[in-house]
Short mmCIF file of C-alpha atoms and ligand atoms in Angstrom, two decimals:
data_model
loop_
_atom_site.label_atom_id
_atom_site.label_comp_id
_atom_site.label_asym_id
_atom_site.label_seq_id
_atom_site.Cartn_x
_atom_site.Cartn_y
_atom_site.Cartn_z
CA MET A 1482 -3.98 6.59 -22.05
CA ASN A 1483 -3.01 6.10 -25.87
CA MET A 1484 -3.49 1.80 -26.71
CA ILE A 1485 -3.24 0.34 -30.07
CA GLU A 1486 -5.81 -2.77 -30.38
CA ALA A 1487 -4.51 -6.26 -30.87
CA PRO A 1488 -7.05 -8.48 -30.39
CA SER A 1489 -5.76 -11.59 -28.99
CA PRO A 1490 -8.96 -15.12 -29.63
CA ASN A 1491 -7.16 -15.76 -26.12
CA PHE A 1492 -9.19 -15.19 -22.98
CA ASP A 1493 -11.96 -15.77 -20.88
CA PHE A 1494 -15.11 -14.87 -18.42
CA ARG A 1495 -13.82 -13.91 -15.45
CA THR A 1496 -16.81 -13.95 -12.50
CA THR A 1497 -14.75 -11.87 -10.42
CA PRO A 1498 -13.01 -8.45 -11.35
CA PRO A 1499 -9.65 -8.59 -11.20
CA ASP A 1500 -7.62 -7.32 -8.34
CA THR A 1501 -3.95 -8.07 -9.12
CA ILE A 1502 -1.44 -6.74 -11.11
CA VAL A 1503 0.96 -9.17 -12.94
CA LEU A 1504 4.18 -7.77 -14.54
CA HIS A 1505 5.68 -9.89 -17.50
CA TYR A 1506 8.73 -9.93 -19.61
CA THR A 1507 7.53 -11.06 -22.71
CA GLY A 1508 11.33 -13.30 -22.30
CA MET A 1509 11.12 -14.11 -26.86
CA GLU A 1510 14.17 -12.16 -29.01
CA THR A 1511 11.52 -9.85 -30.14
CA GLY A 1512 9.37 -8.12 -29.50
CA GLU A 1513 6.65 -8.67 -33.06
CA ALA A 1514 7.54 -12.40 -31.86
CA ALA A 1515 5.21 -12.19 -28.69
CA MET A 1516 2.62 -10.18 -30.10
CA GLU A 1517 2.38 -13.30 -32.62
CA ARG A 1518 2.40 -15.91 -30.24
CA LEU A 1519 0.43 -13.50 -27.69
CA ARG A 1520 -2.33 -13.99 -30.34
CA ASP A 1521 -1.72 -17.47 -31.67
CA PRO A 1522 -5.29 -19.40 -30.47
CA ALA A 1523 -3.04 -22.87 -30.78
CA ALA A 1524 -0.67 -20.93 -28.51
CA LYS A 1525 -3.43 -20.48 -25.73
CA VAL A 1526 -1.75 -18.10 -24.28
CA SER A 1527 -2.68 -14.12 -23.79
CA SER A 1528 -1.94 -10.77 -21.43
CA HIS A 1529 -4.40 -7.74 -21.23
CA TYR A 1530 -1.53 -5.71 -22.57
CA VAL A 1531 1.56 -5.27 -24.15
CA VAL A 1532 4.32 -2.65 -24.13
CA GLU A 1533 6.54 -2.00 -26.14
CA GLU A 1534 10.72 -1.47 -25.61
CA ASP A 1535 9.89 1.90 -27.96
CA GLY A 1536 6.59 2.02 -25.47
CA ARG A 1537 4.20 1.71 -27.16
CA VAL A 1538 0.98 0.25 -25.65
CA PHE A 1539 -1.32 -2.80 -27.09
CA ARG A 1540 -4.71 -3.81 -25.79
CA LEU A 1541 -5.14 -8.07 -26.64
CA VAL A 1542 -7.77 -8.26 -24.09
CA PRO A 1543 -10.54 -6.31 -22.38
CA GLU A 1544 -9.58 -5.57 -19.04
CA GLU A 1545 -13.45 -7.33 -18.11
CA ARG A 1546 -12.25 -10.47 -20.17
CA ARG A 1547 -9.88 -13.99 -18.43
CA ALA A 1548 -6.49 -13.55 -20.44
CA TRP A 1549 -3.86 -16.96 -19.70
CA HIS A 1550 -0.48 -15.47 -18.30
CA ALA A 1551 -0.65 -16.31 -15.07
CA GLY A 1552 -0.73 -20.53 -15.32
CA GLN A 1553 -0.57 -22.34 -12.23
CA SER A 1554 0.14 -19.22 -9.44
CA PHE A 1555 -0.11 -18.18 -6.34
CA TRP A 1556 -0.70 -14.98 -4.68
CA LYS A 1557 -2.91 -14.39 -1.20
CA GLY A 1558 -4.05 -17.33 -0.84
CA VAL A 1559 -5.54 -17.40 -4.64
CA ARG A 1560 -4.78 -20.06 -6.81
CA ASP A 1561 -6.40 -18.66 -9.99
CA ILE A 1562 -4.79 -14.92 -10.50
CA ASN A 1563 -5.31 -14.96 -14.36
CA THR A 1564 -8.64 -14.85 -12.76
CA ALA A 1565 -7.50 -12.09 -10.20
CA SER A 1566 -5.72 -9.36 -11.93
CA VAL A 1567 -4.76 -7.75 -14.98
CA GLY A 1568 -1.11 -9.47 -17.07
CA ILE A 1569 1.27 -7.02 -18.50
CA GLU A 1570 3.76 -8.76 -20.78
CA ILE A 1571 6.98 -5.37 -20.93
CA VAL A 1572 8.82 -6.93 -24.32
CA ASN A 1573 12.33 -7.84 -23.33
CA PRO A 1574 14.09 -10.78 -24.46
CA GLY A 1575 14.43 -12.02 -20.64
CA HIS A 1576 17.48 -14.49 -18.59
CA GLU A 1577 16.88 -17.04 -21.93
CA PHE A 1578 18.02 -14.06 -24.81
CA GLY A 1579 19.62 -12.02 -23.85
CA TYR A 1580 17.40 -9.70 -20.51
CA ARG A 1581 18.07 -5.68 -21.23
CA PRO A 1582 18.03 -2.78 -18.36
CA PHE A 1583 14.20 -1.82 -20.23
CA PRO A 1584 13.90 1.40 -22.26
CA GLU A 1585 13.09 4.95 -20.34
CA ALA A 1586 9.93 5.09 -22.22
CA GLN A 1587 8.95 1.64 -21.25
CA VAL A 1588 9.83 2.26 -18.32
CA SER A 1589 7.01 5.43 -18.36
CA SER A 1590 4.78 3.25 -20.01
CA VAL A 1591 4.24 0.96 -18.05
CA ILE A 1592 3.75 3.21 -14.68
CA ALA A 1593 1.26 5.40 -17.34
CA LEU A 1594 -0.17 2.22 -17.74
CA VAL A 1595 -0.70 0.48 -14.38
CA ALA A 1596 -2.06 3.75 -13.53
CA ASP A 1597 -4.68 4.01 -15.01
CA ILE A 1598 -5.46 0.30 -14.45
CA ARG A 1599 -7.06 1.15 -11.05
CA THR A 1600 -8.36 4.09 -12.16
CA ARG A 1601 -11.07 1.45 -12.65
CA TRP A 1602 -10.23 -0.96 -10.25
CA THR A 1603 -9.63 -1.96 -6.98
CA VAL A 1604 -5.38 -3.09 -6.60
CA ASP A 1605 -3.98 -2.42 -3.61
CA ASP A 1606 0.06 -1.48 -3.62
CA ASP A 1607 0.24 -5.25 -2.35
CA ARG A 1608 -1.45 -6.95 -5.26
CA ILE A 1609 1.32 -5.65 -8.01
CA VAL A 1610 3.29 -8.09 -8.92
CA GLY A 1611 5.56 -10.48 -11.73
CA HIS A 1612 5.50 -13.01 -12.61
CA SER A 1613 7.98 -14.49 -10.63
CA ASP A 1614 6.11 -13.78 -7.93
CA VAL A 1615 3.17 -16.29 -7.80
CA ALA A 1616 5.14 -18.79 -9.75
CA PRO A 1617 8.69 -18.18 -7.49
CA GLU A 1618 9.41 -21.75 -8.70
CA ARG A 1619 8.74 -21.94 -12.71
CA LYS A 1620 9.53 -18.11 -13.29
CA GLU A 1621 11.46 -15.27 -13.08
CA ASP A 1622 10.09 -12.71 -14.55
CA PRO A 1623 10.34 -9.58 -14.55
CA GLY A 1624 13.32 -9.99 -13.07
CA GLU A 1625 15.95 -7.80 -11.54
CA LEU A 1626 16.24 -5.30 -14.23
CA PHE A 1627 12.35 -4.17 -13.62
CA PRO A 1628 12.64 -0.74 -11.30
CA TRP A 1629 10.03 -1.85 -9.12
CA LYS A 1630 11.21 1.22 -6.63
CA ARG A 1631 11.02 3.84 -9.66
CA LEU A 1632 6.95 2.11 -9.79
CA ALA A 1633 6.25 2.52 -6.36
CA GLU A 1634 7.85 6.04 -5.68
CA ALA A 1635 4.79 6.78 -8.79
CA GLY A 1636 2.38 5.05 -6.04
CA HIS A 1637 2.31 1.67 -7.16
CA GLY A 1638 3.63 -1.15 -5.51
CA LEU A 1639 5.62 -1.68 -1.85
CA TRP A 1640 9.46 -0.60 -1.80
CA VAL A 1641 11.22 -0.08 1.29
CA GLU A 1642 15.14 0.80 2.18
CA PRO A 1643 16.53 -0.33 5.57
CA PRO A 1644 19.02 -0.63 7.69
CA ALA A 1645 19.83 -3.99 6.87
CA ALA A 1646 19.97 -6.23 10.07
CA PRO A 1647 23.25 -7.96 11.58
CA GLY A 1648 22.24 -12.07 12.26
CA LEU A 1649 23.09 -14.89 10.37
CA PRO A 1650 22.11 -15.45 6.81
CA LEU A 1651 19.81 -18.63 6.32
CA ALA A 1652 20.21 -20.97 3.44
CA GLU A 1653 18.53 -24.07 2.13
CA GLY A 1654 18.95 -26.32 4.74
CA GLU A 1655 18.61 -25.08 7.61
CA GLU A 1656 16.12 -25.98 9.56
CA GLY A 1657 14.65 -24.24 12.72
CA ALA A 1658 11.86 -20.87 14.74
CA GLY A 1659 13.64 -18.54 12.46
CA VAL A 1660 13.52 -19.96 9.22
CA PHE A 1661 9.32 -21.06 10.32
CA ALA A 1662 9.64 -17.02 10.72
CA LEU A 1663 10.75 -15.67 7.47
CA GLN A 1664 8.20 -18.93 5.55
CA ALA A 1665 5.22 -17.00 8.17
CA GLY A 1666 6.82 -13.57 6.48
CA PHE A 1667 6.82 -14.28 3.38
CA THR A 1668 3.53 -16.41 3.75
CA ARG A 1669 2.15 -13.21 4.99
CA LEU A 1670 3.06 -11.09 1.98
CA GLY A 1671 1.32 -13.19 -0.31
CA TYR A 1672 4.07 -16.85 -1.13
CA ASP A 1673 3.04 -19.66 -1.24
CA CYS A 1674 5.10 -20.46 1.71
CA ALA A 1675 3.16 -22.95 4.39
CA PRO A 1676 5.69 -22.41 7.17
CA SER A 1677 7.06 -25.81 8.50
CA GLY A 1678 10.57 -25.10 9.87
CA ALA A 1679 12.85 -26.23 6.84
CA PHE A 1680 14.36 -24.76 4.74
CA ASP A 1681 13.60 -25.79 1.60
CA ALA A 1682 14.33 -25.61 -2.65
CA HIS A 1683 11.23 -24.43 -2.48
CA THR A 1684 12.45 -21.74 0.12
CA THR A 1685 14.75 -20.71 -1.32
CA ALA A 1686 13.20 -20.70 -4.80
CA VAL A 1687 10.58 -17.70 -2.35
CA VAL A 1688 13.77 -15.89 -1.09
CA ARG A 1689 15.61 -15.51 -5.03
CA ALA A 1690 12.17 -14.40 -6.17
CA PHE A 1691 11.38 -11.75 -3.25
CA GLN A 1692 15.18 -10.81 -4.31
CA ARG A 1693 14.27 -10.20 -7.41
CA HIS A 1694 11.25 -7.70 -7.04
CA TRP A 1695 12.45 -6.65 -2.71
CA VAL A 1696 16.28 -6.40 -3.45
CA GLN A 1697 17.43 -6.14 -6.62
CA THR A 1698 21.13 -6.33 -6.22
CA ARG A 1699 20.73 -9.59 -5.46
CA PHE A 1700 19.17 -12.99 -5.99
CA ASP A 1701 20.61 -15.99 -4.69
CA GLY A 1702 18.00 -16.93 -2.79
CA VAL A 1703 20.03 -16.65 1.09
CA ALA A 1704 18.67 -15.13 3.51
CA ASP A 1705 20.47 -12.74 4.47
CA GLY A 1706 20.06 -9.63 6.73
CA GLU A 1707 18.55 -7.33 4.76
CA THR A 1708 16.53 -9.62 2.86
CA ARG A 1709 14.91 -10.56 5.54
CA ALA A 1710 15.14 -6.81 6.85
CA ARG A 1711 13.05 -5.99 3.90
CA LEU A 1712 10.60 -8.20 4.16
CA ILE A 1713 9.93 -7.25 7.59
CA GLY A 1714 9.80 -3.29 6.81
CA LEU A 1715 6.62 -5.01 3.66
CA LEU A 1716 5.28 -6.10 6.38
CA ARG A 1717 5.13 -3.15 8.48
CA LEU A 1718 3.39 -0.53 6.31
CA GLY A 1719 1.07 -3.48 6.61
CA ALA A 1720 1.33 -5.26 3.60
ZN1 ZN B 1168 5.55 -14.22 -17.09
#
């Protein structure tokens, strides 16, 4: 793969090989501004790669080193996601500065980059996630416009489109076995969502993160029939 070397001083050492890939958007007005920040020692943030809107791929941190992109996070029982993952920053102004569709050249490069990373490390499909999946209360990137379905069709990550199951939507404030089962399902998929049976604000954040990744047409934090059917469908894939 064609890479442009743009080393960042912001990394330390891994204790285990990566088994997860985390996708982000940069959330800054320009790609240049994002690159500057990700290479600024004072900012103490970085990623392994940055993918520009025109498809150029920059390498900031070698994969065998630990980049600083995930922060406080959780996936499948792991809290130190920086140690467990390779991080890809995709240039997009994000929800704060004018969220817009990811151009074709950029999407192709992200897909090629993910494929390339998977030739070197064992990364299962259920460990290809967004920043919002691993930090649902803090983050919303790469967001509902990222083409997860296309990435999955290219062989990377999970996607299902089961028929929507009828059933009353579950929303914040509700309690009971249905909420418990929903939280158990999210936990099994990988989210930090310990089953309590009470649909609290954290559960709403998890539902919204799930919807941004695996529903995309709505991300209101209400677990409607379609949202629940997709969660069950993903778990049936063996996630
Ligand atoms: Zn991020």
